[in-house]
mmCIF file of C-alpha atoms in Angstrom:
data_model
loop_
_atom_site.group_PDB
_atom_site.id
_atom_site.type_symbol
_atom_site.label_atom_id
_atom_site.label_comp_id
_atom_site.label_asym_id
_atom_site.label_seq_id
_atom_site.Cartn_x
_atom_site.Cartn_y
_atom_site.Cartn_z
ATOM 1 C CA UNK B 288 -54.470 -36.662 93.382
ATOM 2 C CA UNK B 289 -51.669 -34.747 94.430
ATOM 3 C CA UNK B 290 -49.247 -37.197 92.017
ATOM 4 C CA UNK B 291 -51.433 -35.943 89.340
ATOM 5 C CA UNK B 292 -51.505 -32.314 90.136
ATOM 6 C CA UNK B 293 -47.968 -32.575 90.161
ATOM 7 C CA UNK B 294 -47.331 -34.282 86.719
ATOM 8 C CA UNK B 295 -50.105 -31.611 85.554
ATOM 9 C CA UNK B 296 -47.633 -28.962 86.656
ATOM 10 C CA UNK B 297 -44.740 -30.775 85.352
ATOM 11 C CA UNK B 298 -46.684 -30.739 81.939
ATOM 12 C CA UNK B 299 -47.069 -26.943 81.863
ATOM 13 C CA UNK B 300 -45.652 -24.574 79.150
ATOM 14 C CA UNK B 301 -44.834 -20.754 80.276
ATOM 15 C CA UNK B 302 -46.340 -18.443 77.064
ATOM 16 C CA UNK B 303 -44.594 -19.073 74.058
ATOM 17 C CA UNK B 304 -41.963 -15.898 73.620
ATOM 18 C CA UNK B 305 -42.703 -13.401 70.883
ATOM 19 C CA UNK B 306 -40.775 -10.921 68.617
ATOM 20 C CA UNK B 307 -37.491 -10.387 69.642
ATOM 21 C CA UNK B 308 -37.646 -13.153 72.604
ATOM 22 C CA UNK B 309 -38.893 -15.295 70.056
ATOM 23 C CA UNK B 310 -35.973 -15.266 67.659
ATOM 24 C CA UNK B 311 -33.046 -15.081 70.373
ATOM 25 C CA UNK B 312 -35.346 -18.328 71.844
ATOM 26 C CA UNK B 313 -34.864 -20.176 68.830
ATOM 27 C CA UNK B 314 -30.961 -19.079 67.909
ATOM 28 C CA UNK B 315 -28.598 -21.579 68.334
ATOM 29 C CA UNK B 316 -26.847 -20.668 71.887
ATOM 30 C CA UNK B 317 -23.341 -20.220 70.587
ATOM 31 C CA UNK B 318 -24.863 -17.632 68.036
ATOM 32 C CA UNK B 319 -27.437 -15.280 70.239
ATOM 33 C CA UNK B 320 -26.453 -11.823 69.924
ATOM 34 C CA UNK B 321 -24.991 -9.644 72.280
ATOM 35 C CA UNK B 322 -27.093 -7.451 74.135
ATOM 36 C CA UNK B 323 -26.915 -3.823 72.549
ATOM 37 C CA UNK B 324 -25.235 -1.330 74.897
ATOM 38 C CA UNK B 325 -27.573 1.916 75.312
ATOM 39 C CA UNK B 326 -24.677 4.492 75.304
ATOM 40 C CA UNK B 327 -23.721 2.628 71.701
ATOM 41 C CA UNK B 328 -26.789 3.483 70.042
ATOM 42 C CA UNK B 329 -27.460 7.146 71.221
ATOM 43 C CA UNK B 330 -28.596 9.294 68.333
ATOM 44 C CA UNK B 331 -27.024 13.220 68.642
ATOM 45 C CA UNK B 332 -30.160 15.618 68.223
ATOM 46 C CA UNK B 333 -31.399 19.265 69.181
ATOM 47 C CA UNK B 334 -34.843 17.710 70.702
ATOM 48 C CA UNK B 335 -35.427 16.537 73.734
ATOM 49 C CA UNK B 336 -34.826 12.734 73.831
ATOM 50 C CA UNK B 337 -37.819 11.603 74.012
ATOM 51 C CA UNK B 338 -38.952 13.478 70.779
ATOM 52 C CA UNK B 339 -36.441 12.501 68.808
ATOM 53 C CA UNK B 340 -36.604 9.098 69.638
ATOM 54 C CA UNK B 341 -40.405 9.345 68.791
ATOM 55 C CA UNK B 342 -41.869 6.586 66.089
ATOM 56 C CA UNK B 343 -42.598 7.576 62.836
ATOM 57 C CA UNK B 344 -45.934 8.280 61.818
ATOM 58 C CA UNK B 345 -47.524 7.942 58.660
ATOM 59 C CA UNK B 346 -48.348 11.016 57.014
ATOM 60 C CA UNK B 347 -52.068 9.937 56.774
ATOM 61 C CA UNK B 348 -52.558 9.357 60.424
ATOM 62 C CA UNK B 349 -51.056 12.893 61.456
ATOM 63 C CA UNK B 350 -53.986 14.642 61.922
ATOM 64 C CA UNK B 351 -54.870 18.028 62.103
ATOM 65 C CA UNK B 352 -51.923 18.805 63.845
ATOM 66 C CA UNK B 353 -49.322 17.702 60.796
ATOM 67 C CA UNK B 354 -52.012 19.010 58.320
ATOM 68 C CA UNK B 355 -49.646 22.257 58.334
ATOM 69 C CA UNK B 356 -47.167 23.133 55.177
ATOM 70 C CA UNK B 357 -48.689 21.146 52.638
ATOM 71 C CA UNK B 358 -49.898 23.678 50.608
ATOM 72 C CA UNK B 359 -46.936 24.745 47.940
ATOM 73 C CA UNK B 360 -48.514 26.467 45.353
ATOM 74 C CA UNK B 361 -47.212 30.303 44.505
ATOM 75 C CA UNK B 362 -44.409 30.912 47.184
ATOM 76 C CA UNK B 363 -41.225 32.297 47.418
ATOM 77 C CA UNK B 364 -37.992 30.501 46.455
ATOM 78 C CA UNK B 365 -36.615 28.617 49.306
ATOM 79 C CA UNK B 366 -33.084 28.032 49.296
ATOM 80 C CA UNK B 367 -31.311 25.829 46.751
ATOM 81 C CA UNK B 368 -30.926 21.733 47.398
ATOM 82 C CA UNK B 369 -27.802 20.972 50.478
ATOM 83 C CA UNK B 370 -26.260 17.313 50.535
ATOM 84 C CA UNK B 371 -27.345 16.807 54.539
ATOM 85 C CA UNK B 372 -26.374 13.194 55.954
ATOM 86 C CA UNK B 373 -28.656 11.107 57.004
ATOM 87 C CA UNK B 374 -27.178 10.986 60.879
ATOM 88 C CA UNK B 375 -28.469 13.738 62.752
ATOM 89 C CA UNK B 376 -30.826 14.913 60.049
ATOM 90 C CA UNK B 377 -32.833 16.894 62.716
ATOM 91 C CA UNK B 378 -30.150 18.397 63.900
ATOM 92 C CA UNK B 379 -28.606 19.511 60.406
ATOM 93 C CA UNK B 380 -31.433 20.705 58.834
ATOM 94 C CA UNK B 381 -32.254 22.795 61.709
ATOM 95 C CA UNK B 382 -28.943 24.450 61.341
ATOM 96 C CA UNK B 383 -29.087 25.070 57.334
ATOM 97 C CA UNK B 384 -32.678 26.822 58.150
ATOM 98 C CA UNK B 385 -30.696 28.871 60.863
ATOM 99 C CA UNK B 386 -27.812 29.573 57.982
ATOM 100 C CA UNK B 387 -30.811 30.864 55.743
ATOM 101 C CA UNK B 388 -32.392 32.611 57.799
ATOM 102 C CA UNK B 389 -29.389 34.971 58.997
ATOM 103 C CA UNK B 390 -28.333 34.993 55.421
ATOM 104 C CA UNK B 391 -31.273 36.079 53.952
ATOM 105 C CA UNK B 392 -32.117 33.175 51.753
ATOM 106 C CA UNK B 393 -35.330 32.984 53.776
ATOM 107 C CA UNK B 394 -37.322 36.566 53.886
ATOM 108 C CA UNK B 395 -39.455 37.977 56.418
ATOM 109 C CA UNK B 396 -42.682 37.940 56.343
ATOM 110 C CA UNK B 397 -42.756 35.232 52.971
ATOM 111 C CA UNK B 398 -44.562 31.627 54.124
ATOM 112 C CA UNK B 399 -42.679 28.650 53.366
ATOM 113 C CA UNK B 400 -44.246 24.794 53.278
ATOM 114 C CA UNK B 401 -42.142 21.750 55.287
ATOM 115 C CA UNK B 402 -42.651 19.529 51.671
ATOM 116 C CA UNK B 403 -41.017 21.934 49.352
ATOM 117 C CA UNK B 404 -38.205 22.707 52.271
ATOM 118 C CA UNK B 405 -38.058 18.983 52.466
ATOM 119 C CA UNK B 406 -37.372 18.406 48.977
ATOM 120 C CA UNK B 407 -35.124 20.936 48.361
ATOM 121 C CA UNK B 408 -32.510 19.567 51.407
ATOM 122 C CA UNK B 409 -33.460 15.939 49.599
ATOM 123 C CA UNK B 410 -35.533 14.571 53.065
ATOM 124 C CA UNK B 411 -38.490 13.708 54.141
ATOM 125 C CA UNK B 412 -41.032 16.086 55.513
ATOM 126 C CA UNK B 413 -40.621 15.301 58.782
ATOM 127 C CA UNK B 414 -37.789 16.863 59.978
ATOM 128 C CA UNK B 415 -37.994 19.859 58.403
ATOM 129 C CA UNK B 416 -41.425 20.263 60.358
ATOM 130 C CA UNK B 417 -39.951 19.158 63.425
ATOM 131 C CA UNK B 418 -37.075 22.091 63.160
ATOM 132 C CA UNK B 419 -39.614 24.336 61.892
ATOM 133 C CA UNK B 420 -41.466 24.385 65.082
ATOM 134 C CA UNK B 421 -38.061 24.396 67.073
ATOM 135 C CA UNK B 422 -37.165 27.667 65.289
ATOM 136 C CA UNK B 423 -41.002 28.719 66.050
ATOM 137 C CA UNK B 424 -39.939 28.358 69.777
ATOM 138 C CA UNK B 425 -37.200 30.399 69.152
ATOM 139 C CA UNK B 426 -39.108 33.560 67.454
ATOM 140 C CA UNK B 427 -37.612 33.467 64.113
ATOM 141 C CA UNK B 428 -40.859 32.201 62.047
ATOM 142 C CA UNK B 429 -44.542 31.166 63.137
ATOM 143 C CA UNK B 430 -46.840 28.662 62.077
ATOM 144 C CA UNK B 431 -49.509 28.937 59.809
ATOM 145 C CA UNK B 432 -52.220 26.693 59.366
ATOM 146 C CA UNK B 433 -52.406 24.794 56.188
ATOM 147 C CA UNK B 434 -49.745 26.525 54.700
ATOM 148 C CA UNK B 435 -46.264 26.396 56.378
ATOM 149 C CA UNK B 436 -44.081 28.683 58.535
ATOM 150 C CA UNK B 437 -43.838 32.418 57.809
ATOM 151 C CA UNK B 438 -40.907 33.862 58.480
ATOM 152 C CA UNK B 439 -41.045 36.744 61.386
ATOM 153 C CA UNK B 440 -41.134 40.465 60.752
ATOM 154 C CA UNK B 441 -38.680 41.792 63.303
ATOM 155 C CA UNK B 442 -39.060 45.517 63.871
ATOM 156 C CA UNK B 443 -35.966 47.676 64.551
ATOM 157 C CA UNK B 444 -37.615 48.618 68.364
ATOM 158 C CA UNK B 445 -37.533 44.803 68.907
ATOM 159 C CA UNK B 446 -33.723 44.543 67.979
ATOM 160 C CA UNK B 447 -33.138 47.301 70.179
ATOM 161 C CA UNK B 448 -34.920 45.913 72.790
ATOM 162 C CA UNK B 449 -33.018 42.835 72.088
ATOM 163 C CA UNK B 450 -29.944 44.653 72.778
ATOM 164 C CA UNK B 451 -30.615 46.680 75.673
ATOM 165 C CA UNK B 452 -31.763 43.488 77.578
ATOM 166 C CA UNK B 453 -28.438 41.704 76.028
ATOM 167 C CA UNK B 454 -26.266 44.679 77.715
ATOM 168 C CA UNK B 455 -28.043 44.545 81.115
ATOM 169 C CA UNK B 456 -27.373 40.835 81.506
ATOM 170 C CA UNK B 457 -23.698 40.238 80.169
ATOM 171 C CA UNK B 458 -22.248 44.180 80.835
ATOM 172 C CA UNK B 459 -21.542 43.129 84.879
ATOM 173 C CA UNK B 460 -20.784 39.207 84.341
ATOM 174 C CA UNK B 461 -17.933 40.781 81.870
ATOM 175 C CA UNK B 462 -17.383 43.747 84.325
ATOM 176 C CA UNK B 463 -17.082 40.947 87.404
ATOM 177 C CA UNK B 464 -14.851 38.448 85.083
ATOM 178 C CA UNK B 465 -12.730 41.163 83.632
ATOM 179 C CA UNK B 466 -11.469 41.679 87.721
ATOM 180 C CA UNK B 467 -10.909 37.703 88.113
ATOM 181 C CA UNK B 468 -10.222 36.256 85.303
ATOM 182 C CA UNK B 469 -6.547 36.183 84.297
ATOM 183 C CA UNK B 470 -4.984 37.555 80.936
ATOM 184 C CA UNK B 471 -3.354 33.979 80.131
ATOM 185 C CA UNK B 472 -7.444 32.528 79.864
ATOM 186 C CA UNK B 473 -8.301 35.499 77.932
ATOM 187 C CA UNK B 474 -5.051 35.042 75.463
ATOM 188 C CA UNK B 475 -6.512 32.158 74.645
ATOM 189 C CA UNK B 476 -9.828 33.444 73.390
ATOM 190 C CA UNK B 477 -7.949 35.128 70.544
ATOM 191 C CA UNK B 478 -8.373 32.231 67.922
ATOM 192 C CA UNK B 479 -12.252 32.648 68.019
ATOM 193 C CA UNK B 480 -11.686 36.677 67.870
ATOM 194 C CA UNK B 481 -9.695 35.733 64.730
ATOM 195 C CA UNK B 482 -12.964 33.964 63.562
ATOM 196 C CA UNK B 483 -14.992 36.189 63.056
ATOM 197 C CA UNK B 484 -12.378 39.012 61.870
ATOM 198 C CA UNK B 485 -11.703 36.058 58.966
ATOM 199 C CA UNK B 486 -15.936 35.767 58.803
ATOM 200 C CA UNK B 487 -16.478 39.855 58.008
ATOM 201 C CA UNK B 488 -13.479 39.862 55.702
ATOM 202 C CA UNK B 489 -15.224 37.487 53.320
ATOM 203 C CA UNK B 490 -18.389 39.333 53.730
ATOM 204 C CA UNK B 491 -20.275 35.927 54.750
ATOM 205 C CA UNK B 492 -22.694 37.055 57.877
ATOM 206 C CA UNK B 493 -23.935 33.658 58.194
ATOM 207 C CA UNK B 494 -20.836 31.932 59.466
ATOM 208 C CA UNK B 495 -20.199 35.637 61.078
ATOM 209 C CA UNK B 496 -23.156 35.198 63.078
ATOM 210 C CA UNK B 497 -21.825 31.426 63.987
ATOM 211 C CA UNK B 498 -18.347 33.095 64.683
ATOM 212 C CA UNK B 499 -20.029 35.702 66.819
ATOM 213 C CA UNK B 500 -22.283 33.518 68.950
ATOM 214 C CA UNK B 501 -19.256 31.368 69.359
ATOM 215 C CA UNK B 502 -16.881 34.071 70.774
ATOM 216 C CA UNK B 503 -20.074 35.392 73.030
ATOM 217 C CA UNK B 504 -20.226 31.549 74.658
ATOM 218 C CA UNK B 505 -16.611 31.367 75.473
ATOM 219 C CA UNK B 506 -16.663 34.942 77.027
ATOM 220 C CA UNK B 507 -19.378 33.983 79.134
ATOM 221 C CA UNK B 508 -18.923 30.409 79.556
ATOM 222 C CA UNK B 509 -16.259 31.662 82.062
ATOM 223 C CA UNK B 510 -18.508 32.495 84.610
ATOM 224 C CA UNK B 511 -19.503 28.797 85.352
ATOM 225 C CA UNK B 512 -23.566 30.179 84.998
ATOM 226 C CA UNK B 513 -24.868 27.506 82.601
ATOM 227 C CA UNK B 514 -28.618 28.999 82.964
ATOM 228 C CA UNK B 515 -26.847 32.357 82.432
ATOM 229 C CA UNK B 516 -25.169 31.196 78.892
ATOM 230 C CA UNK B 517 -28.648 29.058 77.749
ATOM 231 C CA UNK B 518 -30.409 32.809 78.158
ATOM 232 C CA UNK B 519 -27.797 34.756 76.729
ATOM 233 C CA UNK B 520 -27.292 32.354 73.570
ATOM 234 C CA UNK B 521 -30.756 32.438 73.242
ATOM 235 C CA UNK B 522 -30.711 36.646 73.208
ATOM 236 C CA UNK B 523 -27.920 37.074 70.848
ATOM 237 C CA UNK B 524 -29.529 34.618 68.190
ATOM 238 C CA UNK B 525 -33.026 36.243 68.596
ATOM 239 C CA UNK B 526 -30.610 39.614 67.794
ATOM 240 C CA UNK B 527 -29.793 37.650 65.140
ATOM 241 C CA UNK B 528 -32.857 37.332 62.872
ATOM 242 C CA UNK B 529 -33.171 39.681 59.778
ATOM 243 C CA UNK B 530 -35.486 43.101 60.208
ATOM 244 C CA UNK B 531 -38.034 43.605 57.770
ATOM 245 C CA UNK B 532 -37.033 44.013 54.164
ATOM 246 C CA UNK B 533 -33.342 44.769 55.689
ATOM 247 C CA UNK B 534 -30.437 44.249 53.108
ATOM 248 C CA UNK B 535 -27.355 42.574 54.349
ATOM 249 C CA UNK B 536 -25.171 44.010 56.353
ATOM 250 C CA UNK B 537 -22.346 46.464 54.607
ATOM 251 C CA UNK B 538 -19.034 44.805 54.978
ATOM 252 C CA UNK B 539 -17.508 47.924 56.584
ATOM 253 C CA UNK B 540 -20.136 47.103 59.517
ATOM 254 C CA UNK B 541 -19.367 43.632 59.662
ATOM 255 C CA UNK B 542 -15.548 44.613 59.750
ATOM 256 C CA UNK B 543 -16.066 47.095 62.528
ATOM 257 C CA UNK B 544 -18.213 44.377 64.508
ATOM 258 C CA UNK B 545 -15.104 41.856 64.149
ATOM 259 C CA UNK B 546 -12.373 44.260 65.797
ATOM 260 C CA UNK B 547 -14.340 45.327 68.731
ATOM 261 C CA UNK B 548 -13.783 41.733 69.678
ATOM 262 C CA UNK B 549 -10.108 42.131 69.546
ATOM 263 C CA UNK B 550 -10.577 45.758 70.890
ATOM 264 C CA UNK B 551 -12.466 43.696 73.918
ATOM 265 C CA UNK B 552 -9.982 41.118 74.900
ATOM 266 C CA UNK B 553 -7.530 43.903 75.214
ATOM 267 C CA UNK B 554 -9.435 45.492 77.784
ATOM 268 C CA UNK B 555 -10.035 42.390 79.379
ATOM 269 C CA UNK B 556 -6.609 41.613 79.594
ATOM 270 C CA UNK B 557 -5.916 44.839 80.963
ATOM 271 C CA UNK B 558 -8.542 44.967 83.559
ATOM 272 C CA UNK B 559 -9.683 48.458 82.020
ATOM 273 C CA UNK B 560 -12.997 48.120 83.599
ATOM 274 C CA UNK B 561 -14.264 51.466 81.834
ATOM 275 C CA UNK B 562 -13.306 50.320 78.232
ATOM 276 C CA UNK B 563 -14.913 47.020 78.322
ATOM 277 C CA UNK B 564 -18.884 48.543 79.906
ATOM 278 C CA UNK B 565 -18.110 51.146 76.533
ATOM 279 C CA UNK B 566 -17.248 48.079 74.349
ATOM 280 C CA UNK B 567 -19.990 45.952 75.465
ATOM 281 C CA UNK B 568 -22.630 48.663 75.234
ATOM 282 C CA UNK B 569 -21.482 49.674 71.907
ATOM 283 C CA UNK B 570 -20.807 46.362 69.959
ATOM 284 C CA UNK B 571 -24.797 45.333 71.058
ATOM 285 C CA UNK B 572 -26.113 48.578 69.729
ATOM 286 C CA UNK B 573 -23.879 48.714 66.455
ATOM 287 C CA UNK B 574 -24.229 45.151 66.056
ATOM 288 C CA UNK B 575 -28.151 45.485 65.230
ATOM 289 C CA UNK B 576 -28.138 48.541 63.344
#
């Protein structure tokens, strides 16, 4: 008996291998592939990993939840088609929706659907929803059923409210940096000063407001805080947002707004501790009127 249990075992099969185990099982050893490296196939996105990494879903399985911005029928313009790569489409469409919104191409208070986004950037759907809801997270539109995302109706009290909370956070980090930080680091935060100088010039307050965030982050990336810059950066693109039925900024503002930056490294440079609380207080308030 046990000379038959033991040919019985000898007999056995483990479970036949299936999908990819299956075709690296019957590859030819000299040709099975490589194993992929993780690090080699990491996809750059604003969404959290695991979100963007998500399967796709058909559009008929969605659900109530993805029955949003179908309907197209009798609104606005949306902005005009953008050649976006297919790499990183998240991440690029949610940027040209950020470029349209501080540029005006998409107006407050007007409802805009993902599909007519979608095929206006030349995608699917899909992302466009996906950096919809990101920008709902952020403030600058809200979702509504059925139809799409309307763009949000910021009030003047809310920009000032934006600005006065702006002020109380980044007036001392400057204050304390402008006492420890030396005038060699701050030289060499002219470039980006430059920016947005060569941003208002042109008049284009879209890549102003890039220019300006930009300068903002290096300022304060100085004071090793990362929660502190993730909060401000948030603030300052909140400030960002278009009021209701505002025109564009006049390029004499926009001008103005650019030197204060110079105007601000000089009295960072030169420890003028009085100069930079006026400077700071003054470019929030004058930058949302």
């Amino acid at each position: 008996m046990e000379q038959g249990a033991a040919r019985e075992r000898a007999t056995e099969r483990p479970s036949p291998p299936f999908g990819d185990a299956a075709r690296a099982e019957s590859a030819p050893q000299e040709t099975r592939p490589e194993p992929v490296r993780q690090e080699s196939v990491r996809r750059e996105s604003p969404f959290p990993e695991s979100y963007a990494d998500s399967p796709r879903v058909p559009e008929q399985a969605r659900g109530a939840e993805y029955a949003r911005g179908e309907h197209t029928h009798g609104e606005p313009a949306a902005p005009g088609p953008r050649t976006v790569r297919r790499h990183s489409v998240r991440g690029q469409i949610l940027e040209a929706l950020r470029t349209a919104l501080v540029g005006g191409e998409l107006r407050p208070g007007e409802v805009y659907s993902a599909p007519a986004l979608a095929e206006r950037f030349g995608v699917s759907a899909t992302p466009v929803r996906e950096a919809m809801q990101r920008l709902a997270v952020e403030g600058a539109v809200e979702v509504v059923p059925n139809r799409g995302f309307r763009v949000t109706e910021r009030t003047p009290r809310e920009l000032a409210e934006l600005a006065e909370v702006r002020a109380l956070i980044e007036v001392p980090v400057m204050l304390r940096l402008a006492r420890t930080v030396p005038a060699a680091r701050w030289a060499e935060l002219r470039p980006l000063a430059e920016a947005t100088s060569t941003a208002a010039a042109r008049g284009d307050r879209a890549h102003y407001a890039e220019a300006d965030r930009a300068f903002h982050r290096a300022v304060l990336s100085l004071a090793g805080n990362d929660q502190l810059l993730a909060v401000a950066d948030d603030l300052h693109r909140r400030s960002q947002w278009p009021l209701i039925s505002a025109p564009a900024l006049r390029h004499g503002v926009l001008v103005a707004d650019a030197a204060e930056h110079t105007a601000l490294l000089d009295a960072l440079i030169a420890q003028d501790l009085t100069v930079v609380q006026t400077l700071v207080r003054e470019h929030f308030t004058g930058s949302e009127s």
